Tab-separated table of N, CA and C in Angstrom:
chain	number	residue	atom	x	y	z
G	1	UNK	N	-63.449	141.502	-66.036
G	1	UNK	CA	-64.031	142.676	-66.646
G	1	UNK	C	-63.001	143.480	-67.430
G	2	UNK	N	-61.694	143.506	-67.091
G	2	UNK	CA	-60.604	143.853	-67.907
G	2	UNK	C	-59.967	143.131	-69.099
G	3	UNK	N	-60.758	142.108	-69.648
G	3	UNK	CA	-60.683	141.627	-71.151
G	3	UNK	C	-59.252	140.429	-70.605
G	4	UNK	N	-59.024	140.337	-69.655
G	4	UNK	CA	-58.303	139.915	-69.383
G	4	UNK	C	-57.957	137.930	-69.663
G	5	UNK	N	-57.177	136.825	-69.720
G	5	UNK	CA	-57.732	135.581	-70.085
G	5	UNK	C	-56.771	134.845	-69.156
G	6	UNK	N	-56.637	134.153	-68.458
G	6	UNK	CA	-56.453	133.355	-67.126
G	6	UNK	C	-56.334	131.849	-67.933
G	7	UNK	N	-54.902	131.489	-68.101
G	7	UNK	CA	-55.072	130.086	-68.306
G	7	UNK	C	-53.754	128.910	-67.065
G	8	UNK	N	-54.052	128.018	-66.620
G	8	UNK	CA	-53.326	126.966	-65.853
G	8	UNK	C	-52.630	126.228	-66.611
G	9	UNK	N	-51.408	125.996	-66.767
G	9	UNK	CA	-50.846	124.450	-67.775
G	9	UNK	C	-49.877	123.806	-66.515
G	10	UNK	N	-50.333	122.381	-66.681
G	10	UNK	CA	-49.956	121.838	-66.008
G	10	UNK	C	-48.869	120.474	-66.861
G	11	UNK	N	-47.746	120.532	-66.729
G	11	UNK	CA	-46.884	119.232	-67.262
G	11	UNK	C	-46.933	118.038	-66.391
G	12	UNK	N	-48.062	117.381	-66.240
G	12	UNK	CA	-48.605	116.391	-65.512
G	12	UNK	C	-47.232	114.922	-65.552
G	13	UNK	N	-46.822	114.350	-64.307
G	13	UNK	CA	-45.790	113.500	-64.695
G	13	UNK	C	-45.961	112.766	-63.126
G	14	UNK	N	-45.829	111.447	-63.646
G	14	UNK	CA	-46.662	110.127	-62.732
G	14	UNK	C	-46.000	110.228	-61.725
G	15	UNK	N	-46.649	110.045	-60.146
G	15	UNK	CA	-45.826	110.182	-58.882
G	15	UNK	C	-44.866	109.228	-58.652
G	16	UNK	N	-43.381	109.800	-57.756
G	16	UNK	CA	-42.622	109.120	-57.673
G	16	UNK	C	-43.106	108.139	-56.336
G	17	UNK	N	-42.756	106.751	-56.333
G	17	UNK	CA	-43.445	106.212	-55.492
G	17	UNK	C	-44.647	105.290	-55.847
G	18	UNK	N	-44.990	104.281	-54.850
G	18	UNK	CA	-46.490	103.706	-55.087
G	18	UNK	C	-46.903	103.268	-53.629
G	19	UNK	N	-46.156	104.275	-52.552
G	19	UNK	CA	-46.713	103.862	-51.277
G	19	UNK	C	-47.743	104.683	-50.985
G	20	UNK	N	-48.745	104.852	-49.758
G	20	UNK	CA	-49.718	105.463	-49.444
G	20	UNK	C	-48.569	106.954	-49.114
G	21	UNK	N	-47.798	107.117	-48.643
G	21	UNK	CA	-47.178	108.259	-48.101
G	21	UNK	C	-46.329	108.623	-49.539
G	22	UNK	N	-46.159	110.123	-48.794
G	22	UNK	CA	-45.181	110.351	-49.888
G	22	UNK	C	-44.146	110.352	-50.016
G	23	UNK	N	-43.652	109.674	-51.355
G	23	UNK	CA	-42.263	109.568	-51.897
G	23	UNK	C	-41.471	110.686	-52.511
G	24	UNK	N	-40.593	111.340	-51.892
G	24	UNK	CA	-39.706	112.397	-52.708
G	24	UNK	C	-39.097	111.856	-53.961
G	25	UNK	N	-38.207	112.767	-54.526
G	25	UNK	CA	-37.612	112.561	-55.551
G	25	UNK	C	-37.911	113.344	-56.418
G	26	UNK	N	-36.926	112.921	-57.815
G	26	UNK	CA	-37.065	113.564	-58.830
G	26	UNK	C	-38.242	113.472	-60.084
G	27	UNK	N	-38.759	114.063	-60.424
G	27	UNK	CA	-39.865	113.773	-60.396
G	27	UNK	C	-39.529	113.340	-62.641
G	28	UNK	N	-40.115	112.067	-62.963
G	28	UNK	CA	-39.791	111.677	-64.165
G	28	UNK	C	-40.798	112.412	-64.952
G	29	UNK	N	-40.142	111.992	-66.320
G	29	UNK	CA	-40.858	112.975	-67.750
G	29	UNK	C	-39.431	113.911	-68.035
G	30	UNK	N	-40.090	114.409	-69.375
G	30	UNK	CA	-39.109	115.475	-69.466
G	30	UNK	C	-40.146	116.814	-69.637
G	31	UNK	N	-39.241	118.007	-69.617
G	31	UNK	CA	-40.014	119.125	-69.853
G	31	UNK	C	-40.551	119.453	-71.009
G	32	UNK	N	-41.572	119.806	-71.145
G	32	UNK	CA	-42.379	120.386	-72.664
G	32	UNK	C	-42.939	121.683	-72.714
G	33	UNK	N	-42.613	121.859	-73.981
G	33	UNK	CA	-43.008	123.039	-74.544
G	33	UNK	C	-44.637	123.181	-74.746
G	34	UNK	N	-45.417	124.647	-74.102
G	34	UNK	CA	-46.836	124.813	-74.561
G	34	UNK	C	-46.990	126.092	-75.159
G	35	UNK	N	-47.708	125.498	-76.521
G	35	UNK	CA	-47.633	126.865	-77.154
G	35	UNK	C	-49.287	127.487	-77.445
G	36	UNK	N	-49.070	128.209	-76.908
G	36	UNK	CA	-50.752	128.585	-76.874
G	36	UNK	C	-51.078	129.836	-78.150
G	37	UNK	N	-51.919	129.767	-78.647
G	37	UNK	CA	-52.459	130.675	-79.662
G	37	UNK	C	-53.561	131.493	-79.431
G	38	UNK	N	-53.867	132.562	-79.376
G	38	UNK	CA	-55.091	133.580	-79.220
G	38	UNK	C	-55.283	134.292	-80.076
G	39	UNK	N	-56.291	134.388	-80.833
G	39	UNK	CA	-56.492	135.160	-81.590
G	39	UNK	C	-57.354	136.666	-81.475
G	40	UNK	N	-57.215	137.408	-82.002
G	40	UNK	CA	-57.725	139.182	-81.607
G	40	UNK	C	-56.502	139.832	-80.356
G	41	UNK	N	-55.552	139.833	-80.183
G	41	UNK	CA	-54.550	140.223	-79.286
G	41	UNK	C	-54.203	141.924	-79.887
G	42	UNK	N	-54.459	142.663	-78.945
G	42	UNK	CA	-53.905	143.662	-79.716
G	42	UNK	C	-52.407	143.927	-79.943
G	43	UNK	N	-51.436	144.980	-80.611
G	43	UNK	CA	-50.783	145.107	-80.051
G	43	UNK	C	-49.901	145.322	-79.189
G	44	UNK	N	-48.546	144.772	-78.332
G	44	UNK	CA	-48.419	145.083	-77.924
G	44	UNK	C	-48.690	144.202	-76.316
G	45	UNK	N	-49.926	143.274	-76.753
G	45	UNK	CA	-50.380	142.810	-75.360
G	45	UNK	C	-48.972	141.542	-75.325
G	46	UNK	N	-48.926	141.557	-73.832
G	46	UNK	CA	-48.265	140.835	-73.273
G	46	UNK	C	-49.021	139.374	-72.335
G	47	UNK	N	-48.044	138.428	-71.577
G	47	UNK	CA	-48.518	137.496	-70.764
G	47	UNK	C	-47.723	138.006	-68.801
G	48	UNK	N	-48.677	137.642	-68.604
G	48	UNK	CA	-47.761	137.748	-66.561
G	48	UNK	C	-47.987	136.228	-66.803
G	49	UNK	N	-46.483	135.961	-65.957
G	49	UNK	CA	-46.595	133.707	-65.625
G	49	UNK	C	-46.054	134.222	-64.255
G	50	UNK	N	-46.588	133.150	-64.006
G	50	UNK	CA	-46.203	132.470	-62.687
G	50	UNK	C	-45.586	131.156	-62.693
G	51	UNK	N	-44.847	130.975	-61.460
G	51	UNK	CA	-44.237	129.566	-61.694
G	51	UNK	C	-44.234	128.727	-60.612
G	52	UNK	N	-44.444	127.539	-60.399
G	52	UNK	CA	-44.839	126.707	-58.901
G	52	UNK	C	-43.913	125.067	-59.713
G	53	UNK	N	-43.428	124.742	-58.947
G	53	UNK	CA	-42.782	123.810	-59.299
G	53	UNK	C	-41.329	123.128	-58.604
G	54	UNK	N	-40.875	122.177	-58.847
G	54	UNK	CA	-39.190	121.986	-57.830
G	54	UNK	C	-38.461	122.991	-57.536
G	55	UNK	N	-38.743	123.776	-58.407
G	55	UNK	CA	-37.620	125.169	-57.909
G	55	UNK	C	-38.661	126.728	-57.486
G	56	UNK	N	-39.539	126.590	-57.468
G	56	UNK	CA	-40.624	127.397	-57.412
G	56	UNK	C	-41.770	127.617	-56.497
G	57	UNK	N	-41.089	128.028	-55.587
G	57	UNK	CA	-42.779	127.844	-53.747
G	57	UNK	C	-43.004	126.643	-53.936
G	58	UNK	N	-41.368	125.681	-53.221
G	58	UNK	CA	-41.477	124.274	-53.361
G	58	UNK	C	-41.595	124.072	-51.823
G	59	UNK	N	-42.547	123.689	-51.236
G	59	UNK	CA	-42.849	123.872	-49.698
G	59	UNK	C	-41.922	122.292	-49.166
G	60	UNK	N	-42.353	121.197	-50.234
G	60	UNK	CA	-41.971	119.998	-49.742
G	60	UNK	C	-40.410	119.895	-49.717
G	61	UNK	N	-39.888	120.336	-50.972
G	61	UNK	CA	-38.721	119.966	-51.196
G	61	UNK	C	-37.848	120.625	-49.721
G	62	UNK	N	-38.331	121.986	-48.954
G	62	UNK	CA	-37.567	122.157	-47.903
G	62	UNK	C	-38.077	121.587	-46.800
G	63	UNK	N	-39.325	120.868	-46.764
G	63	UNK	CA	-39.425	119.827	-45.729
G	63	UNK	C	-38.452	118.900	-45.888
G	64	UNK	N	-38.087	118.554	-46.978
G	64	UNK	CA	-37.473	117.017	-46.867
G	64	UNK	C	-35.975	117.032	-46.405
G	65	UNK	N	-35.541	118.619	-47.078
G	65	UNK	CA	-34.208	119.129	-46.579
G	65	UNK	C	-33.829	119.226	-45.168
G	66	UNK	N	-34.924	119.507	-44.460
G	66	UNK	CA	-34.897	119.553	-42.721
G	66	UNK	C	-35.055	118.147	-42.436
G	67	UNK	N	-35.778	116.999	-42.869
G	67	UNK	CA	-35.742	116.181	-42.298
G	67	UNK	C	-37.048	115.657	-42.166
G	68	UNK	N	-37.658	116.357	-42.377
G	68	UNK	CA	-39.211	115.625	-42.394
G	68	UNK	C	-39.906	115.668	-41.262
G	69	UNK	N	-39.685	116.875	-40.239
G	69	UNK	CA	-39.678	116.992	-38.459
G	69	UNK	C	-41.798	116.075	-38.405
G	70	UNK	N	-41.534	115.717	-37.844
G	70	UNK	CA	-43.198	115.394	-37.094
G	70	UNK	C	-43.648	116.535	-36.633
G	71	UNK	N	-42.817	117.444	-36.119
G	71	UNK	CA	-43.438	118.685	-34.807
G	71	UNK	C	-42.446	119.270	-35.321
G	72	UNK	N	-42.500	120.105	-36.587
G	72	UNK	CA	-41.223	121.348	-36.864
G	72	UNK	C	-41.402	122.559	-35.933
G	73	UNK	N	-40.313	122.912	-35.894
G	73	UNK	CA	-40.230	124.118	-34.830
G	73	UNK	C	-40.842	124.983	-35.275
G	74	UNK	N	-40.588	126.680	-34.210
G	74	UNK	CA	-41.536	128.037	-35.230
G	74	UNK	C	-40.301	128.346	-35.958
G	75	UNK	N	-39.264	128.065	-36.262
G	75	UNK	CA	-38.301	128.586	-37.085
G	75	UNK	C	-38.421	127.300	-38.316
G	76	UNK	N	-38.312	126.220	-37.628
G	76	UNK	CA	-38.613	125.331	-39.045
G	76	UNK	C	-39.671	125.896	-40.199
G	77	UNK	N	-41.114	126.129	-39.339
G	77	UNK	CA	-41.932	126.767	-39.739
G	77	UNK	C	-41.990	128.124	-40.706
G	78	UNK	N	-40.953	128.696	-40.338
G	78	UNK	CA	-40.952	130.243	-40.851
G	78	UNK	C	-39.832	129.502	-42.180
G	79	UNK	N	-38.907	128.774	-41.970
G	79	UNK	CA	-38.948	128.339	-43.582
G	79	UNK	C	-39.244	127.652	-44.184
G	80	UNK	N	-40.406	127.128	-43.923
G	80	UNK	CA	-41.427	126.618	-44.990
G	80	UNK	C	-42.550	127.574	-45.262
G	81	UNK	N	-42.354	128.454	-44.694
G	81	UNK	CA	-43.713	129.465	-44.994
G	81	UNK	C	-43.008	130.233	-46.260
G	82	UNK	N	-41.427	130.736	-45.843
G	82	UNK	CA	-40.779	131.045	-47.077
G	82	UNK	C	-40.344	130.604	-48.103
G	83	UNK	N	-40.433	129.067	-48.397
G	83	UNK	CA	-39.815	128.224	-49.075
G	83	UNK	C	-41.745	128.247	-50.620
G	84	UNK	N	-42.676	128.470	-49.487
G	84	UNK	CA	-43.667	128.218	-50.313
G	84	UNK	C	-44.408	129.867	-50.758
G	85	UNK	N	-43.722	130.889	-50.620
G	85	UNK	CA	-43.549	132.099	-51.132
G	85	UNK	C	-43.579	131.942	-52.890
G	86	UNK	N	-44.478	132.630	-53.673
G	86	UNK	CA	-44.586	132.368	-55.425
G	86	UNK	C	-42.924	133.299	-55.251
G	87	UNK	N	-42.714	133.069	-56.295
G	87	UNK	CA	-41.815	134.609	-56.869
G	87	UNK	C	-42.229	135.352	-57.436
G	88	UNK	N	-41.914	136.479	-57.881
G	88	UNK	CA	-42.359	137.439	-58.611
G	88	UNK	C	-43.070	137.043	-59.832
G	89	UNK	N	-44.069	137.849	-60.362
G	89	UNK	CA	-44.208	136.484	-62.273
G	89	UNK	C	-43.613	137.552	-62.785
G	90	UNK	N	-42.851	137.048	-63.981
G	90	UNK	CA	-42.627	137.366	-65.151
G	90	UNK	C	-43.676	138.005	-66.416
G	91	UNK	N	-43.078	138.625	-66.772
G	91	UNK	CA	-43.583	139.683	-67.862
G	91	UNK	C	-43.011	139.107	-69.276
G	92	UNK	N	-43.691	138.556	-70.431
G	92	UNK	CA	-42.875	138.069	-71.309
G	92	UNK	C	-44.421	138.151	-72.545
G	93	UNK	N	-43.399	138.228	-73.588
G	93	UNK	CA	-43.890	138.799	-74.815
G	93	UNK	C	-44.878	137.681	-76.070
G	94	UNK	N	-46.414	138.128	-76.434
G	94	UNK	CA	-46.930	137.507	-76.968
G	94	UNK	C	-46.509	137.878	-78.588
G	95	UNK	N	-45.900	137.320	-79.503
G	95	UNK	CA	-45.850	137.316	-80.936
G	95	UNK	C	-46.201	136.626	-81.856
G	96	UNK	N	-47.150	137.622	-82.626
G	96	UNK	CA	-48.013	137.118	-83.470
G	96	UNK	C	-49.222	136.204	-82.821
G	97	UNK	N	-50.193	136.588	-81.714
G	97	UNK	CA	-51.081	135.555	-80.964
G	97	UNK	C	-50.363	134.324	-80.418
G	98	UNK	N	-49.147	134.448	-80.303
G	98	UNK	CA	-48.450	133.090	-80.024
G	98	UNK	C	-47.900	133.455	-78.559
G	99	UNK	N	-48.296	132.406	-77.700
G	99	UNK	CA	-46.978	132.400	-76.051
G	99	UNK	C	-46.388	130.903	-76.175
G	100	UNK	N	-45.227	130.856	-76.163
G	100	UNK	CA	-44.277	129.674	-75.942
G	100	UNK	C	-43.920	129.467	-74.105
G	101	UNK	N	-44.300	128.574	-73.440
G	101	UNK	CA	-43.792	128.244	-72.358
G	101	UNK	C	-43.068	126.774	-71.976
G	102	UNK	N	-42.217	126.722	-71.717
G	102	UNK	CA	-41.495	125.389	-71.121
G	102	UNK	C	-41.972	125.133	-69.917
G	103	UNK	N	-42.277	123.797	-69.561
G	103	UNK	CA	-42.272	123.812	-67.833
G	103	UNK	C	-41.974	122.014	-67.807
G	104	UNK	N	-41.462	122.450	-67.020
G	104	UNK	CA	-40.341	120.661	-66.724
G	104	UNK	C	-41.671	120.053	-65.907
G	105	UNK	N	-41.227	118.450	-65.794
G	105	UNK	CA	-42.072	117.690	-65.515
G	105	UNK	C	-42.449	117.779	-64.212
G	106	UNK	N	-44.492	117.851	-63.828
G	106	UNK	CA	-44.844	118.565	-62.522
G	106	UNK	C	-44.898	120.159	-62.123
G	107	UNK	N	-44.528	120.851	-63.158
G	107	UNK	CA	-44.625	121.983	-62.985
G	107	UNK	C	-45.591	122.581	-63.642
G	108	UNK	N	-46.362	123.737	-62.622
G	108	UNK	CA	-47.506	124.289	-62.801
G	108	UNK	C	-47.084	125.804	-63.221
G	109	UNK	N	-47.779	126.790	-64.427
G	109	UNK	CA	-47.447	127.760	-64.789
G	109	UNK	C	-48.843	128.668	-64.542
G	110	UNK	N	-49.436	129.596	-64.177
G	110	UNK	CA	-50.428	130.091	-64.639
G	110	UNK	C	-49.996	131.825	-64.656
G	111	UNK	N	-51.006	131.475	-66.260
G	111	UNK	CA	-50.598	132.762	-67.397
G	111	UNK	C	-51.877	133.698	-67.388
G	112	UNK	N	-51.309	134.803	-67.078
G	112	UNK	CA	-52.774	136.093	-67.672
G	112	UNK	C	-52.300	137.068	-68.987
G	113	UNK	N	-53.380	136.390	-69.711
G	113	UNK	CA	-52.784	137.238	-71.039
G	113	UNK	C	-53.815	138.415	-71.047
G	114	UNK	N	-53.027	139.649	-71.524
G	114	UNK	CA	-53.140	141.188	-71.016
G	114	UNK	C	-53.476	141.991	-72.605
């Protein structure tokens, strides 16, 4: 109701692995640029991102760092509850109807343009 526009980009990149379980690692592709265009923006409007990805409320990557417990402890637990914490989003600038975002391969961004 606040004119507000909600979009997901996802840099989709093929799983590492071809067993039924999962395979860690680095995940292949390279990162790409998405450049999104809107038109009627007033001035002034901006984007909020978010970021989820290897470095970003990566829940697995600190499972794998512990070890992969079967039965993690309540402290194992409490850092994976923090490990999968978003971060703050970012505030970053629409010019000329244009948002430029990078997101490396597997990484999920979602943008509210304001």
């Amino acid at each position: 109701k606040d004119g507000s526009v909600v979009l997901a980009l996802w840099n989709y990149a093929p799983p590492v692995g071809t067993t039924a379980s999962y395979t860690f690692g680095k995940p292949q592709g390279a990162s790409k640029q998405f450049i999104v265009k809107v038109s009627h923006l007033a001035a002034g409007d901006h984007a909020t991102v978010w970021r989820l990805g290897r470095h970003h409320g990566d829940v697995i990557r600190a499972f794998n760092a512990m070890g992969r417990p079967a039965y993690p402890s309540r402290e194992q637990i409490e850092v994976l509850r923090q490990a999968a914490k978003l971060a703050a989003p970012r505030q970053q600038a629409v010019h000329d109807g244009t948002l430029r975002v990078d997101i490396p391969p597997q990484g999920l961004v979602v943008v509210v343009l304001h």
